[in-house]
Short mmCIF file of N, CA and C in Angstrom, two decimals:
data_model
loop_
_atom_site.label_atom_id
_atom_site.label_comp_id
_atom_site.label_asym_id
_atom_site.label_seq_id
_atom_site.Cartn_x
_atom_site.Cartn_y
_atom_site.Cartn_z
N UNK A 73 0.92 -1.16 0.04
CA UNK A 73 0.03 -0.18 0.21
C UNK A 73 0.81 1.24 -0.03
N UNK A 74 0.36 2.24 -0.82
CA UNK A 74 1.23 3.46 -0.71
C UNK A 74 0.77 4.61 0.40
N UNK A 75 -0.50 4.31 0.85
CA UNK A 75 -0.60 5.32 1.95
C UNK A 75 -1.63 4.72 2.81
N UNK A 76 -1.24 4.90 4.22
CA UNK A 76 -2.00 4.30 5.26
C UNK A 76 -2.62 5.21 5.97
N UNK A 77 -3.49 4.81 6.98
CA UNK A 77 -4.25 5.64 7.63
C UNK A 77 -3.47 6.37 8.30
N UNK A 78 -2.10 5.84 8.88
CA UNK A 78 -1.36 7.01 9.78
C UNK A 78 -0.66 8.01 9.00
N UNK A 79 -0.35 7.74 7.74
CA UNK A 79 0.06 8.66 6.82
C UNK A 79 -0.93 9.92 6.54
N UNK A 80 -2.45 9.44 6.25
CA UNK A 80 -3.45 10.40 6.36
C UNK A 80 -3.48 11.38 7.52
N UNK A 81 -3.38 10.65 8.64
CA UNK A 81 -3.76 11.38 9.69
C UNK A 81 -2.63 12.30 10.26
N UNK A 82 -1.23 11.83 9.81
CA UNK A 82 -0.10 12.89 9.76
C UNK A 82 -0.27 14.13 9.38
N UNK A 83 -0.97 14.10 7.95
CA UNK A 83 -1.55 15.32 7.23
C UNK A 83 -2.59 16.21 8.31
N UNK A 84 -3.74 15.18 8.65
CA UNK A 84 -4.77 15.79 9.40
C UNK A 84 -5.17 14.86 10.46
N UNK A 85 -5.04 15.01 11.68
CA UNK A 85 -5.18 14.07 12.95
C UNK A 85 -6.56 13.76 12.70
N UNK A 86 -7.48 14.72 12.33
CA UNK A 86 -9.24 14.50 12.46
C UNK A 86 -9.74 13.71 11.19
N UNK A 87 -8.93 13.33 10.22
CA UNK A 87 -9.21 12.56 9.24
C UNK A 87 -10.03 11.37 9.36
N UNK A 88 -11.27 11.18 8.98
CA UNK A 88 -11.99 9.88 8.89
C UNK A 88 -12.57 9.73 10.37
N UNK A 89 -12.46 10.76 11.50
CA UNK A 89 -12.99 10.57 12.49
C UNK A 89 -14.44 11.15 12.71
N UNK A 90 -15.17 10.80 13.87
CA UNK A 90 -16.45 11.42 13.65
C UNK A 90 -16.60 12.63 13.58
N UNK A 91 -17.40 13.22 12.62
CA UNK A 91 -17.75 14.64 12.27
C UNK A 91 -16.96 15.22 11.27
N UNK A 92 -15.91 14.46 10.63
CA UNK A 92 -14.74 14.89 9.90
C UNK A 92 -15.79 14.83 8.32
N UNK A 93 -15.75 15.66 7.55
CA UNK A 93 -16.39 15.68 6.23
C UNK A 93 -16.19 14.55 5.47
N UNK A 94 -14.97 13.81 5.65
CA UNK A 94 -14.91 12.39 4.83
C UNK A 94 -15.69 11.42 5.10
N UNK A 95 -16.28 11.71 6.40
CA UNK A 95 -17.29 10.64 6.83
C UNK A 95 -18.43 10.61 6.03
N UNK A 96 -18.91 12.12 5.56
CA UNK A 96 -20.09 12.23 4.84
C UNK A 96 -19.83 11.73 3.24
N UNK A 97 -18.58 11.96 2.95
CA UNK A 97 -18.44 11.75 1.55
C UNK A 97 -18.15 10.10 1.29
N UNK A 98 -17.54 9.53 2.27
CA UNK A 98 -17.83 8.08 2.31
C UNK A 98 -19.28 7.67 2.22
N UNK A 99 -20.03 8.15 3.00
CA UNK A 99 -21.57 7.79 3.18
C UNK A 99 -22.12 7.95 1.69
N UNK A 100 -21.87 9.15 1.26
CA UNK A 100 -22.43 9.38 -0.10
C UNK A 100 -22.13 8.72 -1.36
N UNK A 101 -20.67 8.13 -1.24
CA UNK A 101 -19.95 7.47 -2.57
C UNK A 101 -19.93 5.99 -2.22
N UNK A 102 -19.83 5.49 -1.22
CA UNK A 102 -19.62 4.21 -1.08
C UNK A 102 -20.69 3.59 -0.24
N UNK A 103 -21.69 4.17 -0.12
CA UNK A 103 -23.17 3.64 0.24
C UNK A 103 -23.38 2.73 -1.12
N UNK A 104 -24.52 1.84 -0.49
CA UNK A 104 -24.92 0.74 -1.58
C UNK A 104 -25.42 1.30 -2.75
N UNK A 105 -26.42 2.47 -2.86
CA UNK A 105 -26.78 3.14 -4.18
C UNK A 105 -25.65 3.86 -4.60
N UNK A 106 -24.83 4.93 -3.99
CA UNK A 106 -23.98 5.94 -4.64
C UNK A 106 -22.90 5.11 -5.43
N UNK A 107 -22.17 4.08 -4.80
CA UNK A 107 -21.36 3.68 -5.80
C UNK A 107 -21.89 3.06 -6.90
N UNK A 108 -23.22 2.11 -6.99
CA UNK A 108 -23.65 1.40 -8.15
C UNK A 108 -24.34 2.42 -9.14
N UNK A 109 -24.59 3.56 -8.44
CA UNK A 109 -25.01 4.62 -9.53
C UNK A 109 -23.82 5.40 -10.46
N UNK A 110 -22.81 5.37 -9.42
CA UNK A 110 -21.45 6.07 -9.97
C UNK A 110 -20.91 5.07 -10.89
N UNK A 111 -20.80 3.91 -10.73
CA UNK A 111 -20.34 2.56 -11.66
C UNK A 111 -21.07 2.57 -12.96
N UNK A 112 -22.27 2.85 -12.86
CA UNK A 112 -23.30 2.81 -13.79
C UNK A 112 -22.94 4.06 -15.14
N UNK A 113 -22.73 5.07 -14.43
CA UNK A 113 -22.40 6.49 -15.16
C UNK A 113 -21.05 6.30 -15.80
N UNK A 114 -20.05 5.37 -15.07
CA UNK A 114 -18.82 5.38 -15.62
C UNK A 114 -18.96 4.65 -17.10
N UNK A 115 -19.94 4.16 -17.31
CA UNK A 115 -20.17 3.81 -18.87
C UNK A 115 -20.27 4.62 -19.78
N UNK A 116 -20.78 6.03 -19.13
CA UNK A 116 -21.17 7.25 -20.07
C UNK A 116 -22.39 7.66 -19.79
N UNK A 117 -22.84 8.87 -20.36
CA UNK A 117 -24.19 9.53 -20.13
C UNK A 117 -25.28 8.64 -20.20
N UNK A 118 -26.10 8.83 -19.49
CA UNK A 118 -27.24 8.13 -19.27
C UNK A 118 -28.67 8.96 -18.85
N UNK A 119 -29.64 8.63 -19.62
CA UNK A 119 -31.33 9.04 -19.11
C UNK A 119 -31.52 8.23 -17.91
N UNK A 120 -32.62 8.93 -17.51
CA UNK A 120 -33.27 8.20 -16.17
C UNK A 120 -33.40 6.63 -16.28
N UNK A 121 -34.54 6.51 -17.40
CA UNK A 121 -34.65 5.22 -17.67
C UNK A 121 -33.67 3.96 -17.71
N UNK A 122 -32.53 4.33 -18.31
CA UNK A 122 -31.52 3.57 -18.90
C UNK A 122 -30.61 3.46 -17.45
N UNK A 123 -30.51 4.23 -16.68
CA UNK A 123 -29.65 4.51 -15.45
C UNK A 123 -30.42 3.63 -14.35
N UNK A 124 -31.87 3.45 -14.41
CA UNK A 124 -32.65 2.84 -13.46
C UNK A 124 -32.61 1.37 -13.79
N UNK A 125 -32.53 1.34 -15.22
CA UNK A 125 -32.27 -0.47 -15.54
C UNK A 125 -30.93 -0.94 -15.09
N UNK A 126 -29.75 0.06 -15.27
CA UNK A 126 -28.59 -0.23 -15.23
C UNK A 126 -28.27 -0.44 -13.63
N UNK A 127 -29.19 0.04 -12.74
CA UNK A 127 -28.99 -0.11 -11.04
C UNK A 127 -30.18 -0.66 -10.48
N UNK A 128 -30.09 -2.13 -11.01
CA UNK A 128 -31.12 -3.08 -10.68
C UNK A 128 -31.70 -2.94 -9.26
N UNK A 129 -32.64 -2.90 -8.82
CA UNK A 129 -33.25 -3.06 -7.41
C UNK A 129 -33.46 -1.55 -6.82
N UNK A 130 -33.00 -0.53 -7.41
CA UNK A 130 -33.16 0.63 -6.75
C UNK A 130 -34.50 1.23 -7.33
N UNK A 131 -35.17 1.92 -6.01
CA UNK A 131 -36.39 2.48 -6.35
C UNK A 131 -36.31 3.96 -7.05
N UNK A 132 -37.37 4.24 -7.57
CA UNK A 132 -37.23 5.67 -8.20
C UNK A 132 -36.94 6.67 -7.19
N UNK A 133 -37.63 6.60 -5.95
CA UNK A 133 -37.54 7.70 -4.89
C UNK A 133 -35.73 7.41 -4.48
N UNK A 134 -35.20 6.23 -4.37
CA UNK A 134 -33.93 6.29 -3.97
C UNK A 134 -32.91 6.75 -5.00
N UNK A 135 -33.32 6.55 -6.35
CA UNK A 135 -32.21 6.94 -7.41
C UNK A 135 -32.50 8.50 -7.43
N UNK A 136 -33.58 8.95 -7.38
CA UNK A 136 -33.79 10.43 -7.23
C UNK A 136 -32.87 11.13 -6.30
N UNK A 137 -33.20 10.44 -5.18
CA UNK A 137 -32.17 11.10 -3.88
C UNK A 137 -30.71 10.90 -4.11
N UNK A 138 -30.46 9.66 -4.60
CA UNK A 138 -28.78 9.38 -4.73
C UNK A 138 -28.40 10.46 -5.93
N UNK A 139 -28.98 10.75 -6.90
CA UNK A 139 -28.61 11.65 -8.02
C UNK A 139 -28.49 12.95 -7.52
N UNK A 140 -29.71 13.23 -6.56
CA UNK A 140 -29.52 14.93 -5.98
C UNK A 140 -28.35 14.95 -5.18
N UNK A 141 -27.93 13.88 -4.23
CA UNK A 141 -26.89 14.16 -3.38
C UNK A 141 -25.48 14.04 -4.32
N UNK A 142 -25.28 12.99 -5.44
CA UNK A 142 -24.21 13.03 -6.01
C UNK A 142 -24.09 14.29 -6.89
N UNK A 143 -25.04 14.97 -7.19
CA UNK A 143 -24.87 16.08 -8.13
C UNK A 143 -24.86 17.36 -7.00
N UNK A 144 -24.97 17.22 -6.18
CA UNK A 144 -24.61 18.33 -4.96
C UNK A 144 -23.24 18.45 -4.53
N UNK A 145 -22.94 16.99 -4.47
CA UNK A 145 -21.31 16.72 -3.97
C UNK A 145 -20.32 17.34 -5.27
N UNK A 146 -21.15 17.46 -6.50
CA UNK A 146 -20.05 17.70 -7.40
C UNK A 146 -19.57 16.62 -8.31
N UNK A 147 -20.38 15.33 -8.23
CA UNK A 147 -19.82 14.31 -8.77
C UNK A 147 -20.60 13.70 -10.08
N UNK A 148 -21.85 14.12 -10.12
CA UNK A 148 -22.79 13.63 -11.12
C UNK A 148 -23.04 15.22 -11.78
N UNK A 149 -23.16 15.31 -13.21
CA UNK A 149 -23.61 16.37 -13.94
C UNK A 149 -24.96 16.14 -14.38
N UNK A 150 -26.01 16.90 -14.01
CA UNK A 150 -27.49 16.70 -14.50
C UNK A 150 -27.80 17.88 -15.67
N UNK A 151 -28.12 17.28 -16.77
CA UNK A 151 -28.30 18.34 -18.05
C UNK A 151 -29.78 18.06 -18.44
N UNK A 152 -30.53 19.17 -18.16
CA UNK A 152 -31.89 19.07 -18.81
C UNK A 152 -32.13 19.41 -20.30
N UNK A 153 -32.74 19.43 -21.25
CA UNK A 153 -32.88 19.80 -22.29
C UNK A 153 -34.43 20.42 -22.46
N UNK A 154 -34.52 21.62 -23.13
CA UNK A 154 -35.95 22.24 -23.12
C UNK A 154 -36.50 21.51 -24.29
N UNK A 155 -37.01 20.50 -24.24
CA UNK A 155 -37.52 19.74 -25.32
C UNK A 155 -39.06 19.07 -25.11
N UNK A 156 -39.61 18.87 -25.87
CA UNK A 156 -41.01 18.30 -25.66
C UNK A 156 -41.18 16.65 -26.18
N UNK A 157 -41.06 15.58 -25.36
CA UNK A 157 -41.16 15.71 -24.07
C UNK A 157 -39.77 15.93 -23.34
N UNK A 158 -39.67 16.47 -21.87
CA UNK A 158 -38.55 17.02 -21.68
C UNK A 158 -37.26 15.74 -21.62
N UNK A 159 -36.14 15.95 -21.73
CA UNK A 159 -35.02 15.07 -21.60
C UNK A 159 -34.15 15.43 -20.57
N UNK A 160 -33.67 14.71 -19.58
CA UNK A 160 -32.52 14.88 -18.59
C UNK A 160 -31.55 13.53 -18.94
N UNK A 161 -30.14 14.25 -18.79
CA UNK A 161 -29.39 13.09 -18.79
C UNK A 161 -28.54 13.45 -17.67
N UNK A 162 -27.98 12.31 -17.32
CA UNK A 162 -26.71 12.43 -16.10
C UNK A 162 -25.52 11.52 -16.51
N UNK A 163 -24.56 12.30 -15.98
CA UNK A 163 -23.03 11.79 -16.40
C UNK A 163 -21.96 12.24 -15.21
N UNK A 164 -20.94 11.54 -15.27
CA UNK A 164 -20.00 12.07 -14.18
C UNK A 164 -19.44 13.31 -14.47
N UNK A 165 -19.26 14.06 -13.55
CA UNK A 165 -18.51 15.18 -13.70
C UNK A 165 -17.16 15.00 -13.91
N UNK A 166 -15.87 16.02 -14.03
CA UNK A 166 -14.70 15.61 -14.09
C UNK A 166 -14.37 14.92 -12.82
N UNK A 167 -14.76 15.71 -11.64
CA UNK A 167 -14.34 15.05 -10.20
C UNK A 167 -15.05 13.62 -10.02
N UNK A 168 -16.26 13.28 -10.50
CA UNK A 168 -16.69 12.00 -10.50
C UNK A 168 -15.93 10.99 -11.42
N UNK A 169 -15.45 11.70 -12.63
CA UNK A 169 -14.51 10.66 -13.52
C UNK A 169 -13.37 10.52 -12.67
N UNK A 170 -12.70 11.44 -12.01
CA UNK A 170 -11.55 11.12 -11.27
C UNK A 170 -11.75 10.16 -10.02
N UNK A 171 -12.71 10.13 -9.54
CA UNK A 171 -13.22 9.44 -8.25
C UNK A 171 -13.09 7.90 -9.05
N UNK A 172 -13.97 7.86 -10.16
CA UNK A 172 -14.15 6.59 -10.70
C UNK A 172 -13.08 5.84 -11.38
N UNK A 173 -12.05 6.84 -11.75
CA UNK A 173 -10.97 6.15 -12.14
C UNK A 173 -10.33 5.44 -10.80
N UNK A 174 -10.18 6.07 -9.81
CA UNK A 174 -9.52 5.25 -8.48
C UNK A 174 -10.61 4.07 -8.13
N UNK A 175 -11.60 4.13 -8.25
CA UNK A 175 -12.77 3.42 -7.70
C UNK A 175 -12.98 1.90 -8.53
N UNK A 176 -12.73 2.20 -9.60
CA UNK A 176 -12.98 1.13 -10.41
C UNK A 176 -12.30 -0.19 -10.25
N UNK A 177 -10.82 0.13 -9.97
CA UNK A 177 -10.11 -1.16 -9.46
C UNK A 177 -10.59 -1.74 -8.30
N UNK A 178 -11.24 -0.94 -7.33
CA UNK A 178 -11.82 -1.67 -6.18
C UNK A 178 -13.14 -2.27 -6.52
N UNK A 179 -13.82 -1.89 -7.45
CA UNK A 179 -14.91 -2.60 -7.76
C UNK A 179 -14.84 -3.69 -8.62
N UNK A 180 -13.74 -3.89 -9.59
CA UNK A 180 -12.97 -5.11 -10.16
C UNK A 180 -12.66 -6.11 -8.89
N UNK A 181 -11.87 -5.54 -8.09
CA UNK A 181 -11.81 -6.48 -7.03
C UNK A 181 -12.98 -7.23 -6.28
N UNK A 182 -13.86 -6.26 -6.08
CA UNK A 182 -15.05 -6.81 -5.59
C UNK A 182 -15.70 -7.82 -6.26
N UNK A 183 -15.92 -7.54 -7.59
CA UNK A 183 -16.53 -8.47 -8.59
C UNK A 183 -15.81 -9.91 -8.71
N UNK A 184 -14.43 -9.71 -8.55
CA UNK A 184 -13.51 -11.22 -8.65
C UNK A 184 -13.78 -11.88 -7.40
N UNK A 185 -13.85 -11.28 -6.29
CA UNK A 185 -13.73 -12.05 -5.00
C UNK A 185 -15.08 -12.13 -4.25
N UNK A 186 -16.14 -11.40 -4.60
CA UNK A 186 -17.37 -11.45 -4.00
C UNK A 186 -17.87 -12.97 -3.66
N UNK A 187 -18.17 -13.87 -4.86
CA UNK A 187 -18.72 -15.13 -4.54
C UNK A 187 -17.91 -15.81 -3.59
N UNK A 188 -16.31 -15.77 -3.62
CA UNK A 188 -15.66 -16.60 -2.60
C UNK A 188 -15.90 -15.86 -1.00
N UNK A 189 -16.01 -14.75 -0.99
CA UNK A 189 -16.19 -14.20 0.40
C UNK A 189 -17.70 -14.38 0.72
N UNK A 190 -18.63 -14.50 -0.17
CA UNK A 190 -19.93 -14.56 0.51
C UNK A 190 -20.06 -16.17 0.78
N UNK A 191 -19.40 -17.14 -0.20
CA UNK A 191 -19.60 -18.50 0.32
C UNK A 191 -18.88 -18.58 1.80
N UNK A 192 -17.58 -18.19 1.88
CA UNK A 192 -17.10 -18.19 3.31
C UNK A 192 -17.68 -17.84 4.26
N UNK A 193 -18.78 -16.86 4.26
CA UNK A 193 -19.46 -16.41 5.49
C UNK A 193 -20.82 -17.27 5.58
N UNK A 194 -21.04 -17.79 4.46
CA UNK A 194 -22.33 -18.78 4.73
C UNK A 194 -22.47 -19.70 5.68
#
């Protein structure tokens, strides 16, 4: 590993402690739906219906809430087109793309090892 928690806390002793903004970001990004929405958007710009199909199991309410949160965090860009019927597209922002460049290797590791890990805990 290149960076440890001790290294990070050497820069800021409060990092990842209760009340630190890092906890909020982790909650938004690494929560069940946040990471799956970001993962789906790493494939490119998507409209609502496509995104909902790509993030199976998410309710419309949860998708709307997750997208609002990720947009407010600056990770997702929402573009509404003044057309009839209205068209809205979602895409990763530059910050979101930077995050997913770093998170995709983790997601690949999870995909590669999930079955073995779940089998062990069963």
